[in-house]
Amino acid sequence: MGAGRSSMKAIALRVFLASVGVTALAAIGAVLFDGLSLSEPVLISSFVFAIHALGVLIAAILGQRRAARLSAAASSWVLIAAGLGWLALVWLEHFGIMRHPPDTILRLLGTAETFAVVALVHALTLWPERPAPVVRLLRYPAWGSATAAGLVLTTIFWFESLWVSAGDWSWKLFAIFLILSTASTIGLFVTHRLRREDLDALDDTGMDRRVPVALTCPRCGAAASIRANTRDACGSCGLRLRVEFEEPRCACGYLLHGLTGDTCPECGRPISEHRPWASASTAARSASDAPARTPPTSP
């Protein structure tokens, strides 16, 4: 599954790079050969292709998180379908087959684009891994505001007469929800980063976060030595590898690595007797420090 997701990301990246190249060549051709009748539709098609390829690439990156995979996949397929629809309209109009596209088709394509963007925002809010409770709480206004903005824009597409009677308030409402969604999403990632910085600040006595780990590459079987908690790769085949160490912490966030007591010195919560990070010497020292227990003697 991991290899499949990586290959999808690689395919999306290559398609995006190809779209950038095609767009650049089309733009140069449109400038040099502006008299050709195909310059305008080719240029428009290249931009449409590039924009939708970028959206699919973003979805492929967001889909690396299991929680965001469904939203990312949905946005990818909708972007592909909508992109093909816009390309069809461009060329049908150019060859005179469809001079004026029906409003229903335009509204359907606009609704599909809106749905894809909202799904991308949903996947983006699910991106932080193991977030703090306050970060999870910020997901709701970010996702809710994006959904509300999408619904307002969709109703503008389909019920234009209703929103015309409302005047500028329709677009003002859309702008308000869009601003709330953007601010909530930014706040979500900033809060998540601040939380990670706070936890990293407690690592002054903990295990090294980048200790070397010896393992066997699952692809080529060669011996590999990588650093934990960082992005690394097999020296033989180049397979990207990552090993994460999760250090023991109390519920309050205090680092418990090497602790010999029974309670957290920060909040006083009891600690489980099973402490795998305690060495044999630490356990022996703790046992020697305990008072000797002798059976009671009868008077």
mmCIF file of C-alpha atoms in Angstrom:
data_model
loop_
_atom_site.group_PDB
_atom_site.id
_atom_site.type_symbol
_atom_site.label_atom_id
_atom_site.label_comp_id
_atom_site.label_asym_id
_atom_site.label_seq_id
_atom_site.Cartn_x
_atom_site.Cartn_y
_atom_site.Cartn_z
ATOM 1 C CA MET A 1 0.000 0.000 0.000
ATOM 2 C CA GLY A 2 2.814 2.420 0.894
ATOM 3 C CA ALA A 3 4.562 1.767 -2.421
ATOM 4 C CA GLY A 4 1.265 2.282 -4.258
ATOM 5 C CA ARG A 5 0.728 5.668 -2.642
ATOM 6 C CA SER A 6 4.306 6.701 -3.440
ATOM 7 C CA SER A 7 3.870 5.688 -7.082
ATOM 8 C CA MET A 8 0.632 7.677 -7.336
ATOM 9 C CA LYS A 9 2.422 10.716 -5.962
ATOM 10 C CA ALA A 10 5.271 10.192 -8.446
ATOM 11 C CA ILE A 11 2.801 9.866 -11.347
ATOM 12 C CA ALA A 12 0.973 13.033 -10.262
ATOM 13 C CA LEU A 13 4.282 14.880 -10.001
ATOM 14 C CA ARG A 14 5.379 13.780 -13.479
ATOM 15 C CA VAL A 15 2.015 14.729 -14.975
ATOM 16 C CA PHE A 16 2.250 18.150 -13.341
ATOM 17 C CA LEU A 17 5.784 18.689 -14.652
ATOM 18 C CA ALA A 18 4.624 17.622 -18.118
ATOM 19 C CA SER A 19 1.701 20.052 -17.914
ATOM 20 C CA VAL A 20 4.064 22.889 -16.997
ATOM 21 C CA GLY A 21 6.254 22.053 -19.991
ATOM 22 C CA VAL A 22 3.304 21.818 -22.370
ATOM 23 C CA THR A 23 1.880 25.089 -21.056
ATOM 24 C CA ALA A 24 5.208 26.856 -21.544
ATOM 25 C CA LEU A 25 5.574 25.536 -25.105
ATOM 26 C CA ALA A 26 1.974 26.461 -25.902
ATOM 27 C CA ALA A 27 2.496 29.981 -24.582
ATOM 28 C CA ILE A 28 5.646 30.402 -26.690
ATOM 29 C CA GLY A 29 3.820 29.022 -29.727
ATOM 30 C CA ALA A 30 0.885 31.371 -29.176
ATOM 31 C CA VAL A 31 3.275 34.329 -29.070
ATOM 32 C CA LEU A 32 5.274 33.320 -32.128
ATOM 33 C CA PHE A 33 2.370 32.071 -34.247
ATOM 34 C CA ASP A 34 -0.459 34.316 -33.092
ATOM 35 C CA GLY A 35 -2.006 34.181 -36.561
ATOM 36 C CA LEU A 36 -2.853 30.481 -36.301
ATOM 37 C CA SER A 37 -6.427 29.658 -35.413
ATOM 38 C CA LEU A 38 -5.313 26.980 -32.961
ATOM 39 C CA SER A 39 -3.203 29.263 -30.783
ATOM 40 C CA GLU A 40 -5.992 30.359 -28.467
ATOM 41 C CA PRO A 41 -7.623 26.942 -27.764
ATOM 42 C CA VAL A 42 -4.209 25.272 -27.339
ATOM 43 C CA LEU A 43 -3.114 27.936 -24.862
ATOM 44 C CA ILE A 44 -6.372 27.754 -22.904
ATOM 45 C CA SER A 45 -6.271 23.955 -22.866
ATOM 46 C CA SER A 46 -2.697 23.990 -21.578
ATOM 47 C CA PHE A 47 -3.588 26.275 -18.695
ATOM 48 C CA VAL A 48 -6.652 24.196 -17.814
ATOM 49 C CA PHE A 49 -4.541 21.055 -17.876
ATOM 50 C CA ALA A 50 -1.822 22.618 -15.719
ATOM 51 C CA ILE A 51 -4.238 23.937 -13.095
ATOM 52 C CA HIS A 52 -6.045 20.628 -12.703
ATOM 53 C CA ALA A 53 -2.773 18.689 -12.698
ATOM 54 C CA LEU A 54 -1.599 20.899 -9.816
ATOM 55 C CA GLY A 55 -4.799 20.134 -7.917
ATOM 56 C CA VAL A 56 -4.352 16.389 -8.422
ATOM 57 C CA LEU A 57 -0.720 16.673 -7.264
ATOM 58 C CA ILE A 58 -1.814 18.438 -4.061
ATOM 59 C CA ALA A 59 -4.431 15.745 -3.489
ATOM 60 C CA ALA A 60 -1.813 13.009 -4.003
ATOM 61 C CA ILE A 61 0.437 14.612 -1.395
ATOM 62 C CA LEU A 62 -2.397 15.035 1.112
ATOM 63 C CA GLY A 63 -3.499 11.453 0.492
ATOM 64 C CA GLN A 64 -0.322 10.168 2.153
ATOM 65 C CA ARG A 65 -2.102 10.525 5.488
ATOM 66 C CA ARG A 66 -4.560 7.700 6.105
ATOM 67 C CA ALA A 67 -7.127 10.054 7.659
ATOM 68 C CA ALA A 68 -7.102 12.337 4.606
ATOM 69 C CA ARG A 69 -7.007 9.606 1.955
ATOM 70 C CA LEU A 70 -10.752 9.492 1.195
ATOM 71 C CA SER A 71 -11.105 13.271 0.763
ATOM 72 C CA ALA A 72 -7.942 13.446 -1.340
ATOM 73 C CA ALA A 73 -9.083 10.611 -3.614
ATOM 74 C CA ALA A 74 -12.529 12.186 -4.069
ATOM 75 C CA SER A 75 -11.037 15.564 -4.981
ATOM 76 C CA SER A 76 -8.627 13.917 -7.444
ATOM 77 C CA TRP A 77 -11.344 12.156 -9.419
ATOM 78 C CA VAL A 78 -13.602 15.222 -9.421
ATOM 79 C CA LEU A 79 -10.734 17.422 -10.632
ATOM 80 C CA ILE A 80 -9.938 14.975 -13.421
ATOM 81 C CA ALA A 81 -13.592 14.831 -14.531
ATOM 82 C CA ALA A 82 -14.034 18.607 -14.330
ATOM 83 C CA GLY A 83 -10.803 19.214 -16.227
ATOM 84 C CA LEU A 84 -11.897 16.917 -19.037
ATOM 85 C CA GLY A 85 -15.237 18.723 -19.114
ATOM 86 C CA TRP A 86 -13.628 22.157 -19.487
ATOM 87 C CA LEU A 87 -11.284 20.865 -22.200
ATOM 88 C CA ALA A 88 -14.253 19.420 -24.098
ATOM 89 C CA LEU A 89 -16.077 22.768 -23.945
ATOM 90 C CA VAL A 90 -13.006 24.638 -25.223
ATOM 91 C CA TRP A 91 -12.624 22.431 -28.303
ATOM 92 C CA LEU A 92 -16.336 22.008 -29.019
ATOM 93 C CA GLU A 93 -16.689 25.773 -29.070
ATOM 94 C CA HIS A 94 -13.599 26.155 -31.258
ATOM 95 C CA PHE A 95 -14.922 23.784 -33.936
ATOM 96 C CA GLY A 96 -18.370 25.366 -33.812
ATOM 97 C CA ILE A 97 -20.137 22.278 -32.458
ATOM 98 C CA MET A 98 -21.289 24.111 -29.339
ATOM 99 C CA ARG A 99 -21.210 27.884 -29.666
ATOM 100 C CA HIS A 100 -22.958 28.604 -26.380
ATOM 101 C CA PRO A 101 -22.623 25.855 -23.759
ATOM 102 C CA PRO A 102 -25.846 25.240 -21.833
ATOM 103 C CA ASP A 103 -26.012 26.862 -18.416
ATOM 104 C CA THR A 104 -26.638 23.471 -16.834
ATOM 105 C CA ILE A 105 -23.256 22.152 -18.013
ATOM 106 C CA LEU A 106 -21.459 25.256 -16.762
ATOM 107 C CA ARG A 107 -23.199 24.988 -13.393
ATOM 108 C CA LEU A 108 -22.331 21.301 -13.101
ATOM 109 C CA LEU A 109 -18.667 21.991 -13.837
ATOM 110 C CA GLY A 110 -18.617 24.905 -11.383
ATOM 111 C CA THR A 111 -20.218 22.746 -8.696
ATOM 112 C CA ALA A 112 -17.690 19.972 -9.325
ATOM 113 C CA GLU A 113 -14.778 22.396 -9.017
ATOM 114 C CA THR A 114 -16.222 23.772 -5.776
ATOM 115 C CA PHE A 115 -16.677 20.279 -4.362
ATOM 116 C CA ALA A 116 -13.077 19.378 -5.251
ATOM 117 C CA VAL A 117 -11.680 22.464 -3.509
ATOM 118 C CA VAL A 118 -13.771 21.817 -0.379
ATOM 119 C CA ALA A 119 -12.576 18.196 -0.339
ATOM 120 C CA LEU A 120 -8.972 19.407 -0.575
ATOM 121 C CA VAL A 121 -9.525 21.730 2.391
ATOM 122 C CA HIS A 122 -11.008 18.806 4.320
ATOM 123 C CA ALA A 123 -7.944 16.683 3.528
ATOM 124 C CA LEU A 124 -5.680 19.573 4.511
ATOM 125 C CA THR A 125 -7.307 19.892 7.945
ATOM 126 C CA LEU A 126 -6.706 16.170 8.526
ATOM 127 C CA TRP A 127 -3.031 16.408 7.590
ATOM 128 C CA PRO A 128 -1.436 16.987 11.064
ATOM 129 C CA GLU A 129 -0.457 13.639 12.552
ATOM 130 C CA ARG A 130 -1.327 12.913 16.195
ATOM 131 C CA PRO A 131 -2.586 16.467 16.836
ATOM 132 C CA ALA A 132 -3.233 17.938 20.279
ATOM 133 C CA PRO A 133 -6.875 18.346 21.408
ATOM 134 C CA VAL A 134 -6.858 22.070 20.622
ATOM 135 C CA VAL A 135 -5.660 21.293 17.084
ATOM 136 C CA ARG A 136 -8.438 18.742 16.605
ATOM 137 C CA LEU A 137 -10.892 21.354 17.838
ATOM 138 C CA LEU A 138 -9.759 23.830 15.165
ATOM 139 C CA ARG A 139 -10.629 21.316 12.457
ATOM 140 C CA TYR A 140 -14.335 21.930 12.904
ATOM 141 C CA PRO A 141 -14.423 25.686 12.109
ATOM 142 C CA ALA A 142 -11.941 25.210 9.237
ATOM 143 C CA TRP A 143 -13.908 22.378 7.639
ATOM 144 C CA GLY A 144 -17.309 23.904 8.495
ATOM 145 C CA SER A 145 -16.454 27.316 7.050
ATOM 146 C CA ALA A 146 -15.087 25.769 3.849
ATOM 147 C CA THR A 147 -18.229 23.687 3.467
ATOM 148 C CA ALA A 148 -20.444 26.722 4.079
ATOM 149 C CA ALA A 149 -18.509 28.757 1.496
ATOM 150 C CA GLY A 150 -18.892 25.923 -1.001
ATOM 151 C CA LEU A 151 -22.629 25.683 -0.371
ATOM 152 C CA VAL A 152 -23.102 29.432 -0.801
ATOM 153 C CA LEU A 153 -21.148 29.401 -4.068
ATOM 154 C CA THR A 154 -23.092 26.381 -5.310
ATOM 155 C CA THR A 155 -26.442 28.034 -4.582
ATOM 156 C CA ILE A 156 -25.228 31.124 -6.434
ATOM 157 C CA PHE A 157 -24.566 28.899 -9.457
ATOM 158 C CA TRP A 158 -27.968 27.194 -9.394
ATOM 159 C CA PHE A 159 -30.280 29.865 -7.942
ATOM 160 C CA GLU A 160 -28.877 33.019 -9.457
ATOM 161 C CA SER A 161 -32.207 34.851 -9.370
ATOM 162 C CA LEU A 162 -32.524 34.228 -5.626
ATOM 163 C CA TRP A 163 -29.112 35.696 -4.910
ATOM 164 C CA VAL A 164 -29.604 38.622 -7.288
ATOM 165 C CA SER A 165 -32.487 39.764 -5.103
ATOM 166 C CA ALA A 166 -30.159 39.594 -2.101
ATOM 167 C CA GLY A 167 -27.746 42.031 -3.744
ATOM 168 C CA ASP A 168 -24.114 41.988 -2.683
ATOM 169 C CA TRP A 169 -24.888 40.015 0.460
ATOM 170 C CA SER A 170 -24.497 36.724 -1.363
ATOM 171 C CA TRP A 171 -20.870 37.408 -2.219
ATOM 172 C CA LYS A 172 -20.255 39.028 1.167
ATOM 173 C CA LEU A 173 -21.473 35.852 2.863
ATOM 174 C CA PHE A 174 -19.243 33.763 0.651
ATOM 175 C CA ALA A 175 -16.256 36.012 1.444
ATOM 176 C CA ILE A 176 -16.923 35.785 5.196
ATOM 177 C CA PHE A 177 -16.956 31.971 5.178
ATOM 178 C CA LEU A 178 -13.868 31.904 2.951
ATOM 179 C CA ILE A 179 -11.968 34.182 5.351
ATOM 180 C CA LEU A 180 -13.031 32.089 8.353
ATOM 181 C CA SER A 181 -11.932 28.896 6.656
ATOM 182 C CA THR A 182 -8.546 30.341 5.687
ATOM 183 C CA ALA A 183 -7.912 31.787 9.149
ATOM 184 C CA SER A 184 -8.963 28.565 10.914
ATOM 185 C CA THR A 185 -6.754 26.418 8.675
ATOM 186 C CA ILE A 186 -3.740 28.654 9.241
ATOM 187 C CA GLY A 187 -4.430 28.694 12.974
ATOM 188 C CA LEU A 188 -4.682 24.900 12.966
ATOM 189 C CA PHE A 189 -1.219 24.424 11.486
ATOM 190 C CA VAL A 190 0.397 27.178 13.571
ATOM 191 C CA THR A 191 -1.078 25.746 16.787
ATOM 192 C CA HIS A 192 0.061 22.260 15.800
ATOM 193 C CA ARG A 193 3.576 23.536 15.169
ATOM 194 C CA LEU A 194 3.666 25.427 18.483
ATOM 195 C CA ARG A 195 2.522 22.288 20.268
ATOM 196 C CA ARG A 196 5.316 20.289 18.652
ATOM 197 C CA GLU A 197 7.826 22.955 19.663
ATOM 198 C CA ASP A 198 6.603 22.769 23.271
ATOM 199 C CA LEU A 199 7.043 18.990 23.303
ATOM 200 C CA ASP A 200 10.482 19.225 21.703
ATOM 201 C CA ALA A 201 11.524 21.654 24.426
ATOM 202 C CA LEU A 202 10.971 18.892 27.015
ATOM 203 C CA ASP A 203 13.470 16.598 25.312
ATOM 204 C CA ASP A 204 16.491 17.890 27.233
ATOM 205 C CA THR A 205 17.027 14.580 29.062
ATOM 206 C CA GLY A 206 15.368 12.163 26.640
ATOM 207 C CA MET A 207 16.558 9.741 24.034
ATOM 208 C CA ASP A 208 18.319 11.167 21.017
ATOM 209 C CA ARG A 209 15.658 11.801 18.385
ATOM 210 C CA ARG A 210 18.080 10.897 15.575
ATOM 211 C CA VAL A 211 19.773 7.756 16.825
ATOM 212 C CA PRO A 212 21.103 5.390 14.116
ATOM 213 C CA VAL A 213 18.984 2.289 13.479
ATOM 214 C CA ALA A 214 20.331 -0.838 11.754
ATOM 215 C CA LEU A 215 17.774 -2.714 9.652
ATOM 216 C CA THR A 216 17.285 -4.746 6.464
ATOM 217 C CA CYS A 217 15.835 -2.978 3.447
ATOM 218 C CA PRO A 218 12.409 -4.504 2.666
ATOM 219 C CA ARG A 219 12.934 -3.971 -1.081
ATOM 220 C CA CYS A 220 16.463 -5.188 -1.866
ATOM 221 C CA GLY A 221 17.373 -7.016 1.356
ATOM 222 C CA ALA A 222 20.576 -5.028 1.868
ATOM 223 C CA ALA A 223 21.727 -3.947 5.314
ATOM 224 C CA ALA A 224 20.888 -0.300 5.948
ATOM 225 C CA SER A 225 21.633 2.165 8.706
ATOM 226 C CA ILE A 226 19.285 5.129 8.950
ATOM 227 C CA ARG A 227 18.619 7.847 11.498
ATOM 228 C CA ALA A 228 15.407 7.662 13.477
ATOM 229 C CA ASN A 229 12.733 10.380 13.240
ATOM 230 C CA THR A 230 14.171 11.735 9.977
ATOM 231 C CA ARG A 231 13.661 11.059 6.285
ATOM 232 C CA ASP A 232 16.338 8.670 5.091
ATOM 233 C CA ALA A 233 16.857 6.135 2.310
ATOM 234 C CA CYS A 234 18.435 2.773 1.607
ATOM 235 C CA GLY A 235 22.004 3.180 0.360
ATOM 236 C CA SER A 236 21.594 0.374 -2.207
ATOM 237 C CA CYS A 237 18.224 0.832 -3.916
ATOM 238 C CA GLY A 238 17.227 4.303 -2.690
ATOM 239 C CA LEU A 239 13.971 3.189 -1.024
ATOM 240 C CA ARG A 240 12.799 5.936 1.303
ATOM 241 C CA LEU A 241 12.688 4.739 4.895
ATOM 242 C CA ARG A 242 11.545 6.290 8.140
ATOM 243 C CA VAL A 243 11.666 4.896 11.677
ATOM 244 C CA GLU A 244 9.950 6.854 14.430
ATOM 245 C CA PHE A 245 10.678 6.656 18.156
ATOM 246 C CA GLU A 246 7.841 7.756 20.371
ATOM 247 C CA GLU A 247 9.248 8.653 23.768
ATOM 248 C CA PRO A 248 7.191 7.847 26.870
ATOM 249 C CA ARG A 249 5.326 10.823 28.270
ATOM 250 C CA CYS A 250 2.813 11.428 30.997
ATOM 251 C CA ALA A 251 -0.663 12.651 30.109
ATOM 252 C CA CYS A 252 0.505 16.162 31.035
ATOM 253 C CA GLY A 253 3.341 15.963 28.479
ATOM 254 C CA TYR A 254 6.248 15.432 30.896
ATOM 255 C CA LEU A 255 9.046 13.220 29.544
ATOM 256 C CA LEU A 256 9.228 9.956 31.518
ATOM 257 C CA HIS A 257 12.335 8.420 29.949
ATOM 258 C CA GLY A 258 14.679 7.186 32.696
ATOM 259 C CA LEU A 259 12.303 8.056 35.532
ATOM 260 C CA THR A 260 12.588 5.718 38.541
ATOM 261 C CA GLY A 261 9.732 7.010 40.683
ATOM 262 C CA ASP A 262 6.139 5.860 40.770
ATOM 263 C CA THR A 263 4.510 9.230 40.091
ATOM 264 C CA CYS A 264 5.005 11.998 37.562
ATOM 265 C CA PRO A 265 7.077 14.787 39.152
ATOM 266 C CA GLU A 266 5.165 17.358 37.128
ATOM 267 C CA CYS A 267 1.520 16.526 37.888
ATOM 268 C CA GLY A 268 1.679 13.669 40.423
ATOM 269 C CA ARG A 269 -0.175 11.121 38.294
ATOM 270 C CA PRO A 270 0.733 7.479 39.017
ATOM 271 C CA ILE A 271 3.004 5.756 36.493
ATOM 272 C CA SER A 272 2.630 2.161 35.385
ATOM 273 C CA GLU A 273 5.070 -0.277 36.990
ATOM 274 C CA HIS A 274 6.046 -1.578 33.544
ATOM 275 C CA ARG A 275 8.740 0.828 32.332
ATOM 276 C CA PRO A 276 10.596 -0.730 29.372
ATOM 277 C CA TRP A 277 12.949 2.226 29.104
ATOM 278 C CA ALA A 278 14.433 1.563 32.564
ATOM 279 C CA SER A 279 17.782 -0.226 32.370
ATOM 280 C CA ALA A 280 18.756 -3.209 34.484
ATOM 281 C CA SER A 281 21.155 -1.099 36.497
ATOM 282 C CA THR A 282 18.446 1.457 37.195
ATOM 283 C CA ALA A 283 16.079 -1.280 38.305
ATOM 284 C CA ALA A 284 18.773 -2.817 40.512
ATOM 285 C CA ARG A 285 19.595 0.564 42.028
ATOM 286 C CA SER A 286 15.928 1.189 42.746
ATOM 287 C CA ALA A 287 15.661 -2.210 44.425
ATOM 288 C CA SER A 288 18.747 -1.579 46.561
ATOM 289 C CA ASP A 289 17.383 1.773 47.696
ATOM 290 C CA ALA A 290 14.144 0.148 48.903
ATOM 291 C CA PRO A 291 13.976 -0.714 52.633
ATOM 292 C CA ALA A 292 14.749 -4.326 53.454
ATOM 293 C CA ARG A 293 11.731 -6.499 54.120
ATOM 294 C CA THR A 294 12.239 -9.169 56.777
ATOM 295 C CA PRO A 295 9.602 -11.505 58.068
ATOM 296 C CA PRO A 296 8.223 -10.559 61.492
ATOM 297 C CA THR A 297 9.654 -12.459 64.416
ATOM 298 C CA SER A 298 7.513 -13.916 67.078
ATOM 299 C CA PRO A 299 7.977 -12.436 70.547
#
